[in-house]
Short mmCIF file of C-alpha atoms in Angstrom, two decimals:
data_model
loop_
_atom_site.label_atom_id
_atom_site.label_comp_id
_atom_site.label_asym_id
_atom_site.label_seq_id
_atom_site.Cartn_x
_atom_site.Cartn_y
_atom_site.Cartn_z
CA UNK A 15 63.68 -20.26 -103.01
CA UNK A 16 62.30 -20.28 -99.54
CA UNK A 17 64.27 -21.37 -96.57
CA UNK A 18 62.18 -22.88 -93.86
CA UNK A 19 63.04 -22.03 -90.34
CA UNK A 20 63.82 -24.97 -88.30
CA UNK A 21 63.63 -25.06 -84.55
CA UNK A 22 65.09 -27.81 -82.56
CA UNK A 23 63.10 -28.94 -79.55
CA UNK A 24 65.56 -31.26 -77.90
CA UNK A 25 68.77 -33.08 -78.45
CA UNK A 26 70.00 -36.31 -77.10
CA UNK A 27 73.40 -37.69 -76.40
CA UNK A 28 73.38 -41.38 -75.73
CA UNK A 29 76.32 -43.27 -74.37
CA UNK A 30 75.90 -46.95 -74.81
CA UNK A 31 78.47 -48.84 -72.78
CA UNK A 32 76.79 -52.23 -72.55
CA UNK A 33 77.39 -55.06 -74.93
CA UNK A 34 74.62 -56.26 -77.13
CA UNK A 35 71.56 -54.25 -77.78
CA UNK A 36 70.91 -52.05 -74.78
CA UNK A 37 68.72 -49.20 -75.81
CA UNK A 38 65.77 -48.80 -78.09
CA UNK A 39 63.44 -45.93 -78.69
CA UNK A 40 60.11 -46.28 -80.39
CA UNK A 41 57.12 -43.99 -80.60
CA UNK A 42 55.65 -45.46 -77.47
CA UNK A 43 58.69 -45.32 -75.24
CA UNK A 44 62.19 -46.32 -74.34
CA UNK A 45 63.44 -49.84 -73.82
CA UNK A 46 66.63 -50.74 -72.02
CA UNK A 47 67.64 -54.27 -72.87
CA UNK A 48 64.48 -54.65 -74.93
CA UNK A 49 63.43 -53.46 -78.37
CA UNK A 50 59.76 -53.65 -77.56
CA UNK A 51 58.94 -51.52 -74.52
CA UNK A 52 55.35 -52.10 -73.39
CA UNK A 53 55.28 -48.84 -71.47
CA UNK A 54 57.10 -45.50 -71.56
CA UNK A 55 60.22 -47.02 -70.02
CA UNK A 56 60.84 -50.74 -69.82
CA UNK A 57 64.03 -52.06 -68.23
CA UNK A 58 64.75 -55.70 -69.01
CA UNK A 59 66.94 -56.05 -65.93
CA UNK A 60 67.53 -54.39 -62.57
CA UNK A 61 67.13 -50.70 -61.79
CA UNK A 62 68.80 -48.62 -59.12
CA UNK A 63 67.06 -45.39 -58.17
CA UNK A 64 69.36 -44.04 -55.51
CA UNK A 65 67.15 -41.32 -54.01
CA UNK A 66 63.80 -43.08 -54.30
CA UNK A 67 60.92 -42.27 -56.61
CA UNK A 68 57.67 -40.30 -56.75
CA UNK A 69 54.73 -41.91 -58.51
CA UNK A 70 52.19 -39.50 -60.01
CA UNK A 71 49.28 -41.88 -60.56
CA UNK A 72 48.89 -44.96 -58.40
CA UNK A 73 45.69 -46.97 -58.65
CA UNK A 74 43.72 -48.35 -55.72
CA UNK A 75 43.65 -52.05 -55.10
CA UNK A 76 40.19 -53.50 -55.78
CA UNK A 77 38.33 -56.26 -53.98
CA UNK A 78 38.96 -58.79 -56.74
CA UNK A 79 42.72 -58.12 -56.93
CA UNK A 80 45.25 -60.54 -55.52
CA UNK A 81 48.44 -59.03 -54.21
CA UNK A 82 51.47 -59.10 -52.00
CA UNK A 83 52.89 -56.31 -49.86
CA UNK A 84 56.09 -54.52 -50.77
CA UNK A 85 58.78 -54.12 -48.17
CA UNK A 86 62.31 -52.83 -48.21
CA UNK A 87 64.59 -55.34 -46.64
CA UNK A 88 68.16 -56.30 -46.03
CA UNK A 89 71.55 -54.60 -46.17
CA UNK A 90 71.15 -54.16 -49.91
CA UNK A 91 67.91 -52.13 -49.56
CA UNK A 92 66.11 -54.08 -52.26
CA UNK A 93 62.37 -53.76 -52.71
CA UNK A 94 60.86 -57.21 -52.06
CA UNK A 95 57.42 -58.78 -51.88
CA UNK A 96 55.96 -60.11 -48.65
CA UNK A 97 54.00 -63.12 -49.86
CA UNK A 98 51.86 -64.47 -47.03
CA UNK A 99 50.70 -67.49 -49.03
CA UNK A 100 54.26 -68.82 -49.01
CA UNK A 101 54.12 -71.09 -45.95
CA UNK A 102 57.75 -70.50 -45.08
CA UNK A 103 57.78 -66.78 -45.79
CA UNK A 104 56.84 -63.86 -43.56
CA UNK A 105 53.38 -62.50 -42.88
CA UNK A 106 52.20 -59.29 -41.23
CA UNK A 107 51.15 -61.32 -38.21
CA UNK A 108 50.52 -64.85 -37.07
CA UNK A 109 47.76 -66.53 -35.08
CA UNK A 110 49.19 -69.17 -32.77
CA UNK A 111 46.99 -71.39 -30.65
CA UNK A 112 48.42 -73.12 -27.58
CA UNK A 113 46.73 -76.27 -26.31
CA UNK A 114 47.97 -76.74 -22.76
CA UNK A 115 46.94 -80.11 -21.34
CA UNK A 116 46.97 -81.22 -17.71
CA UNK A 117 48.25 -78.10 -15.95
CA UNK A 118 48.08 -77.80 -12.15
CA UNK A 119 44.26 -78.16 -12.10
CA UNK A 120 43.17 -74.88 -13.75
CA UNK A 121 46.43 -73.09 -13.12
CA UNK A 122 49.08 -72.33 -15.76
CA UNK A 123 51.54 -70.20 -13.88
CA UNK A 124 54.31 -69.90 -16.48
CA UNK A 125 54.54 -71.47 -19.92
CA UNK A 126 57.67 -70.30 -21.74
CA UNK A 127 56.83 -69.99 -25.45
CA UNK A 128 60.51 -69.40 -26.29
CA UNK A 129 59.42 -66.66 -28.69
CA UNK A 130 62.01 -63.89 -28.69
CA UNK A 131 60.75 -60.72 -27.03
CA UNK A 132 63.24 -58.62 -28.99
CA UNK A 133 61.96 -59.89 -32.35
CA UNK A 134 58.23 -60.27 -31.69
CA UNK A 135 55.22 -59.05 -29.76
CA UNK A 136 52.80 -61.68 -28.45
CA UNK A 137 49.27 -60.82 -27.33
CA UNK A 138 46.76 -63.27 -25.90
CA UNK A 139 43.44 -62.71 -27.55
CA UNK A 140 41.22 -65.38 -26.07
CA UNK A 141 41.48 -68.32 -23.73
CA UNK A 142 39.20 -70.97 -22.29
CA UNK A 143 39.38 -73.89 -19.89
CA UNK A 144 37.28 -77.02 -20.26
CA UNK A 145 36.57 -78.56 -16.85
CA UNK A 146 34.06 -77.77 -14.13
CA UNK A 147 35.39 -75.60 -11.30
CA UNK A 148 34.54 -75.05 -7.67
CA UNK A 149 35.24 -72.24 -5.27
CA UNK A 150 34.67 -71.42 -1.60
CA UNK A 151 33.17 -68.11 -0.56
CA UNK A 152 34.82 -65.98 -3.23
CA UNK A 153 33.91 -65.32 -6.84
CA UNK A 154 36.46 -65.27 -9.61
CA UNK A 155 37.13 -64.14 -13.16
CA UNK A 156 39.35 -65.90 -15.69
CA UNK A 157 42.76 -64.35 -15.93
CA UNK A 158 45.08 -64.91 -18.92
CA UNK A 159 48.00 -62.94 -20.24
CA UNK A 160 51.31 -62.96 -22.10
CA UNK A 161 54.33 -61.40 -20.42
CA UNK A 162 58.06 -61.04 -20.99
CA UNK A 163 60.55 -62.81 -18.75
CA UNK A 164 64.25 -63.33 -19.53
CA UNK A 165 63.78 -62.11 -23.08
CA UNK A 166 61.09 -64.56 -24.13
CA UNK A 167 57.30 -64.44 -24.00
CA UNK A 168 55.50 -66.45 -21.33
CA UNK A 169 51.83 -67.35 -20.92
CA UNK A 170 49.77 -67.50 -17.77
CA UNK A 171 46.15 -68.57 -17.27
CA UNK A 172 44.09 -69.20 -14.14
CA UNK A 173 40.76 -68.82 -12.38
CA UNK A 174 42.09 -67.29 -9.15
CA UNK A 175 40.73 -68.95 -5.97
CA UNK A 176 38.98 -71.68 -8.00
CA UNK A 177 40.00 -75.30 -8.57
CA UNK A 178 38.83 -78.32 -10.56
CA UNK A 179 35.62 -79.63 -9.00
CA UNK A 180 37.10 -83.09 -9.47
CA UNK A 181 40.82 -82.83 -8.66
CA UNK A 182 41.49 -86.01 -10.64
CA UNK A 183 40.23 -84.54 -13.89
CA UNK A 184 42.93 -83.31 -16.27
CA UNK A 185 41.79 -80.11 -17.91
CA UNK A 186 43.05 -78.18 -20.93
CA UNK A 187 43.59 -74.47 -21.40
CA UNK A 188 43.32 -73.35 -25.04
CA UNK A 189 44.99 -69.96 -25.48
CA UNK A 190 44.96 -68.09 -28.80
CA UNK A 191 47.76 -65.59 -29.33
CA UNK A 192 48.59 -63.04 -31.96
CA UNK A 193 52.25 -62.64 -32.90
CA UNK A 194 53.59 -59.56 -34.66
CA UNK A 195 57.09 -58.74 -35.77
CA UNK A 196 58.63 -55.83 -33.88
CA UNK A 197 59.23 -54.24 -37.29
CA UNK A 198 55.51 -53.57 -37.52
CA UNK A 199 54.60 -52.66 -33.97
CA UNK A 200 55.65 -50.49 -31.09
CA UNK A 201 55.52 -51.31 -27.39
CA UNK A 202 54.52 -48.06 -25.73
CA UNK A 203 55.38 -49.10 -22.19
CA UNK A 204 53.37 -49.54 -19.02
CA UNK A 205 50.91 -46.86 -18.00
CA UNK A 206 50.05 -46.81 -14.32
CA UNK A 207 46.91 -44.89 -13.43
CA UNK A 208 46.29 -44.21 -9.74
CA UNK A 209 42.56 -43.84 -9.21
CA UNK A 210 42.76 -42.64 -5.58
CA UNK A 211 39.75 -44.72 -4.66
CA UNK A 212 37.54 -43.36 -7.43
CA UNK A 213 35.82 -45.44 -10.13
CA UNK A 214 36.50 -42.99 -12.96
CA UNK A 215 39.60 -41.21 -14.19
CA UNK A 216 41.54 -40.12 -17.24
CA UNK A 217 44.88 -40.89 -18.80
CA UNK A 218 46.93 -39.00 -21.36
CA UNK A 219 47.49 -40.80 -24.66
CA UNK A 220 51.03 -42.09 -25.03
CA UNK A 221 50.80 -41.58 -28.77
CA UNK A 222 52.08 -38.23 -29.97
CA UNK A 223 50.35 -37.51 -33.27
CA UNK B 24 61.81 -25.94 -101.72
CA UNK B 25 63.59 -27.71 -99.01
CA UNK B 26 61.50 -29.55 -96.55
CA UNK B 27 63.11 -30.13 -93.22
CA UNK B 28 61.82 -33.11 -91.33
CA UNK B 29 61.76 -32.56 -87.59
CA UNK B 30 62.64 -35.54 -85.45
CA UNK B 31 60.94 -35.58 -82.06
CA UNK B 32 62.90 -37.75 -79.73
CA UNK B 33 61.03 -39.58 -76.98
CA UNK B 34 64.01 -39.08 -74.69
CA UNK B 35 65.49 -35.68 -73.96
CA UNK B 36 67.90 -33.99 -71.59
CA UNK B 37 67.94 -30.49 -70.19
CA UNK B 38 70.86 -28.31 -69.30
CA UNK B 39 70.96 -29.69 -65.72
CA UNK B 40 71.59 -33.19 -67.03
CA UNK B 41 68.07 -34.27 -66.08
CA UNK B 42 66.55 -36.80 -68.46
CA UNK B 43 62.93 -36.81 -69.59
CA UNK B 44 61.19 -39.66 -71.37
CA UNK B 45 58.04 -38.45 -73.09
CA UNK B 46 58.65 -34.95 -71.74
CA UNK B 47 60.99 -32.16 -72.78
CA UNK B 48 61.00 -30.54 -69.34
CA UNK B 49 62.05 -33.14 -66.79
CA UNK B 50 61.40 -32.10 -63.18
CA UNK B 51 63.95 -34.44 -61.61
CA UNK B 52 66.93 -36.62 -62.51
CA UNK B 53 64.73 -39.05 -64.48
CA UNK B 54 61.20 -38.00 -65.36
CA UNK B 55 58.96 -40.46 -67.18
CA UNK B 56 55.73 -39.04 -68.58
CA UNK B 57 54.14 -42.49 -68.59
CA UNK B 58 54.64 -45.82 -66.85
CA UNK B 59 57.81 -47.72 -66.07
CA UNK B 60 58.23 -51.46 -66.00
CA UNK B 61 61.27 -53.04 -64.35
CA UNK B 62 61.49 -56.72 -65.14
CA UNK B 63 63.98 -57.70 -62.45
CA UNK B 64 64.99 -56.02 -59.22
CA UNK B 65 64.51 -52.47 -57.96
CA UNK B 66 66.93 -51.10 -55.45
CA UNK B 67 66.87 -47.74 -53.73
CA UNK B 68 69.31 -46.84 -50.98
CA UNK B 69 68.23 -43.33 -50.01
CA UNK B 70 64.50 -43.97 -49.64
CA UNK B 71 62.98 -41.58 -47.09
CA UNK B 72 61.19 -43.00 -44.03
CA UNK B 73 57.79 -41.92 -42.76
CA UNK B 74 57.90 -40.09 -39.46
CA UNK B 75 55.52 -39.01 -36.67
CA UNK B 76 53.99 -36.22 -38.70
CA UNK B 77 53.24 -38.33 -41.80
CA UNK B 78 49.66 -39.28 -41.05
CA UNK B 79 48.11 -39.93 -44.45
CA UNK B 80 50.03 -42.82 -45.88
CA UNK B 81 48.81 -45.98 -47.53
CA UNK B 82 50.44 -49.35 -47.79
CA UNK B 83 51.87 -50.30 -51.17
CA UNK B 84 50.90 -53.58 -52.76
CA UNK B 85 52.00 -55.43 -55.85
CA UNK B 86 49.22 -57.08 -57.86
CA UNK B 87 49.63 -60.69 -58.90
CA UNK B 88 46.63 -60.51 -61.24
CA UNK B 89 47.61 -57.55 -63.43
CA UNK B 90 48.83 -57.58 -67.01
CA UNK B 91 51.80 -57.22 -67.21
CA UNK B 92 52.27 -58.89 -63.81
CA UNK B 93 53.30 -56.75 -60.88
CA UNK B 94 51.36 -53.48 -61.07
CA UNK B 95 52.11 -51.33 -58.03
CA UNK B 96 48.88 -50.25 -56.31
CA UNK B 97 47.92 -48.74 -53.00
CA UNK B 98 45.75 -50.25 -50.33
CA UNK B 99 42.98 -47.85 -49.42
CA UNK B 100 40.62 -49.50 -46.93
CA UNK B 101 37.83 -47.16 -48.04
CA UNK B 102 38.05 -48.77 -51.47
CA UNK B 103 37.86 -52.35 -50.26
CA UNK B 104 35.03 -54.23 -48.66
CA UNK B 105 37.52 -56.17 -46.51
CA UNK B 106 40.64 -54.59 -45.01
CA UNK B 107 43.60 -56.48 -43.60
CA UNK B 108 42.08 -55.94 -40.12
CA UNK B 109 38.33 -55.53 -39.62
CA UNK B 110 36.65 -54.75 -36.33
CA UNK B 111 33.07 -55.82 -35.66
CA UNK B 112 31.06 -55.35 -32.52
CA UNK B 113 28.37 -57.89 -31.73
CA UNK B 114 25.65 -57.77 -29.13
CA UNK B 115 23.68 -60.92 -28.44
CA UNK B 116 20.28 -60.37 -26.86
CA UNK B 117 17.25 -62.44 -25.93
CA UNK B 118 19.38 -65.46 -25.15
CA UNK B 119 18.03 -68.62 -23.57
CA UNK B 120 19.43 -68.30 -20.01
CA UNK B 121 23.20 -67.80 -20.43
CA UNK B 122 23.56 -70.21 -23.34
CA UNK B 123 25.00 -68.96 -26.61
CA UNK B 124 25.87 -72.48 -27.63
CA UNK B 125 26.76 -72.15 -31.31
CA UNK B 126 26.34 -69.11 -33.54
CA UNK B 127 27.54 -69.39 -37.14
CA UNK B 128 29.23 -66.04 -37.81
CA UNK B 129 29.35 -66.92 -41.55
CA UNK B 130 32.98 -65.88 -42.08
CA UNK B 131 34.66 -68.50 -44.28
CA UNK B 132 37.55 -70.00 -42.38
CA UNK B 133 39.55 -70.35 -45.60
CA UNK B 134 39.59 -66.56 -46.02
CA UNK B 135 39.55 -65.12 -42.52
CA UNK B 136 40.96 -65.55 -39.04
CA UNK B 137 38.89 -64.37 -36.11
CA UNK B 138 39.87 -63.35 -32.60
CA UNK B 139 37.76 -62.23 -29.66
CA UNK B 140 38.62 -58.94 -28.09
CA UNK B 141 36.60 -57.05 -25.45
CA UNK B 142 33.99 -59.24 -23.85
CA UNK B 143 31.17 -57.97 -21.65
CA UNK B 144 28.66 -60.01 -19.71
CA UNK B 145 25.63 -57.84 -19.06
CA UNK B 146 22.86 -59.03 -16.76
CA UNK B 147 21.87 -61.56 -14.16
CA UNK B 148 24.51 -63.75 -12.54
CA UNK B 149 24.61 -67.52 -12.46
CA UNK B 150 24.19 -69.01 -8.99
CA UNK B 151 26.83 -71.38 -7.68
CA UNK B 152 25.54 -74.94 -7.32
CA UNK B 153 26.10 -77.04 -4.23
CA UNK B 154 27.46 -80.48 -5.08
CA UNK B 155 26.38 -83.37 -2.86
CA UNK B 156 29.28 -84.97 -1.03
CA UNK B 157 31.56 -82.05 -1.88
CA UNK B 158 32.56 -79.21 0.41
CA UNK B 159 32.76 -76.40 -2.17
CA UNK B 160 30.01 -75.25 -4.57
CA UNK B 161 30.49 -75.49 -8.30
CA UNK B 162 30.91 -72.39 -10.45
CA UNK B 163 30.72 -74.44 -13.62
CA UNK B 164 32.98 -73.21 -16.40
CA UNK B 165 32.35 -70.05 -18.37
CA UNK B 166 33.68 -70.22 -21.93
CA UNK B 167 34.06 -67.55 -24.59
CA UNK B 168 35.56 -68.91 -27.77
CA UNK B 169 35.50 -68.80 -31.55
CA UNK B 170 36.01 -72.02 -33.46
CA UNK B 171 35.74 -73.32 -37.01
CA UNK B 172 32.97 -75.73 -37.93
CA UNK B 173 30.70 -76.59 -40.84
CA UNK B 174 28.61 -73.73 -42.06
CA UNK B 175 24.92 -74.03 -41.16
CA UNK B 176 23.83 -72.66 -44.53
CA UNK B 177 26.42 -74.33 -46.76
CA UNK B 178 27.69 -77.69 -45.49
CA UNK B 179 30.48 -77.78 -48.06
CA UNK B 180 32.44 -74.98 -46.40
CA UNK B 181 33.73 -74.29 -42.91
CA UNK B 182 32.97 -71.04 -41.15
CA UNK B 183 33.77 -69.37 -37.84
CA UNK B 184 31.38 -70.00 -34.98
CA UNK B 185 31.16 -68.49 -31.50
CA UNK B 186 30.25 -70.03 -28.14
CA UNK B 187 29.63 -68.02 -24.98
CA UNK B 188 28.12 -69.82 -22.02
CA UNK B 189 28.71 -71.54 -18.75
CA UNK B 190 29.06 -75.11 -19.96
CA UNK B 191 28.16 -76.80 -16.66
CA UNK B 192 25.71 -74.46 -14.97
CA UNK B 193 22.66 -72.65 -16.23
CA UNK B 194 21.31 -69.31 -15.19
CA UNK B 195 17.72 -69.27 -13.91
CA UNK B 196 15.06 -69.51 -16.66
CA UNK B 197 13.88 -65.95 -16.21
CA UNK B 198 17.42 -64.51 -16.37
CA UNK B 199 18.09 -61.58 -18.62
CA UNK B 200 21.64 -61.84 -19.93
CA UNK B 201 23.23 -60.10 -22.91
CA UNK B 202 26.72 -60.47 -24.31
CA UNK B 203 28.74 -57.83 -26.06
CA UNK B 204 31.90 -58.89 -27.86
CA UNK B 205 34.29 -57.27 -30.31
CA UNK B 206 35.60 -59.55 -33.03
CA UNK B 207 38.76 -58.84 -34.95
CA UNK B 208 38.48 -60.36 -38.42
CA UNK B 209 41.85 -60.79 -40.10
CA UNK B 210 42.07 -61.21 -43.88
CA UNK B 211 44.18 -64.33 -44.42
CA UNK B 212 45.91 -62.66 -47.38
CA UNK B 213 48.02 -60.80 -44.82
CA UNK B 214 48.05 -63.00 -41.71
CA UNK B 215 48.93 -66.62 -41.30
CA UNK B 216 47.42 -69.19 -38.97
CA UNK B 217 50.14 -71.44 -37.57
CA UNK B 218 49.67 -75.09 -36.56
CA UNK B 219 48.53 -75.31 -32.92
CA UNK B 220 51.26 -76.04 -30.36
CA UNK B 221 50.29 -78.73 -27.86
CA UNK B 222 52.00 -79.45 -24.57
CA UNK B 223 51.19 -81.65 -21.59
CA UNK B 224 52.34 -80.08 -18.32
CA UNK B 225 51.95 -83.33 -16.35
CA UNK B 226 50.09 -81.60 -13.53
CA UNK B 227 52.66 -78.80 -13.17
CA UNK B 228 51.87 -75.10 -13.46
CA UNK B 229 55.07 -74.35 -15.42
CA UNK B 230 56.53 -75.60 -18.66
CA UNK B 231 58.13 -74.61 -21.91
CA UNK B 232 57.59 -75.26 -25.61
CA UNK B 233 59.58 -74.65 -28.79
CA UNK B 234 58.94 -71.36 -30.52
CA UNK B 235 57.06 -71.55 -33.82
CA UNK B 236 59.12 -71.23 -36.99
CA UNK B 237 58.49 -67.58 -37.84
CA UNK B 238 60.77 -64.75 -38.95
#
């Protein structure tokens, strides 16, 4: 009579405290709350991984894929999707056009957008005026900008020293702005560069890599 | 003869209390040698944050076209033909006077948003025009703008167009003017275009409008 030696590779102790069927193990994997796990571990419910997770293999998104971003949000630290196609949900950024009719000829001194400067960043990205202008001996360049005043963003637009050729015409400034949440951007402050009368100079980068 | 049948368990635990699924030597508290699928919510309270020295990170996305739904992937711009933000530099040459009246940039307006950044006017100036019966000469009105309009090559879709010119005055016929402009092309999958906000200032140079409904 031969006695075969038996070696034990692993042992398992399973404590099942949930009601109903909570744990299944098949050749392909482990199911929690399911008897038919499609992958190595399938949880038919919520999971709480306190200290985060490392993923060994993560595929690249391809051109033809449709997707949402993942963000961590809220006091409960849940992982959520950021679905831009939802018209009432959040996006990474917003394009907002302002159509400003009948300003003081070509001059918009201060339009309060009422967008919170603590929650958002607003940049003007292009602007144009639509009526013919005149000017005396000077030349001019269009000037448009967003700035913060009393905790909201304000817009300004003007051709300095120029006016409507026909003062009775009511013109329109169209200003396109980009709005980002402060969660996704950093305001790095104002950098003043004194050129001491020269036309060239250098400035240190405010970004510390 | 006695045959002993060995049972290999998919799930195992080591002496540190670490659990392995599909592995007998787990490297951390739960080690899955395979994929995991969580049908409902995932919560993690002690997730580390990236800091100044983390330079090579990629955004994480969740696919809506995978099977099963919800595969976690990474966004590597080198792997995509269109990134969330795309920068393109254009130079327009050999223009008739100063008039770039309407160029179809061919970007579908249903898929992209475009903004102008960095504009350069390179070349001969446009002379001010005296206006009879008026004491100041005209400088016209110089416009740089992008706008959506019907595509020149496919009338069933709308595309982004660009206009750069003085709309009231022309430069002299023999003028040599070039325009250089940087366009930022935003993929609409990530950015949203809001409805335009209109206001009439009634001749004043100040005013205020309601903020858009964004979070």
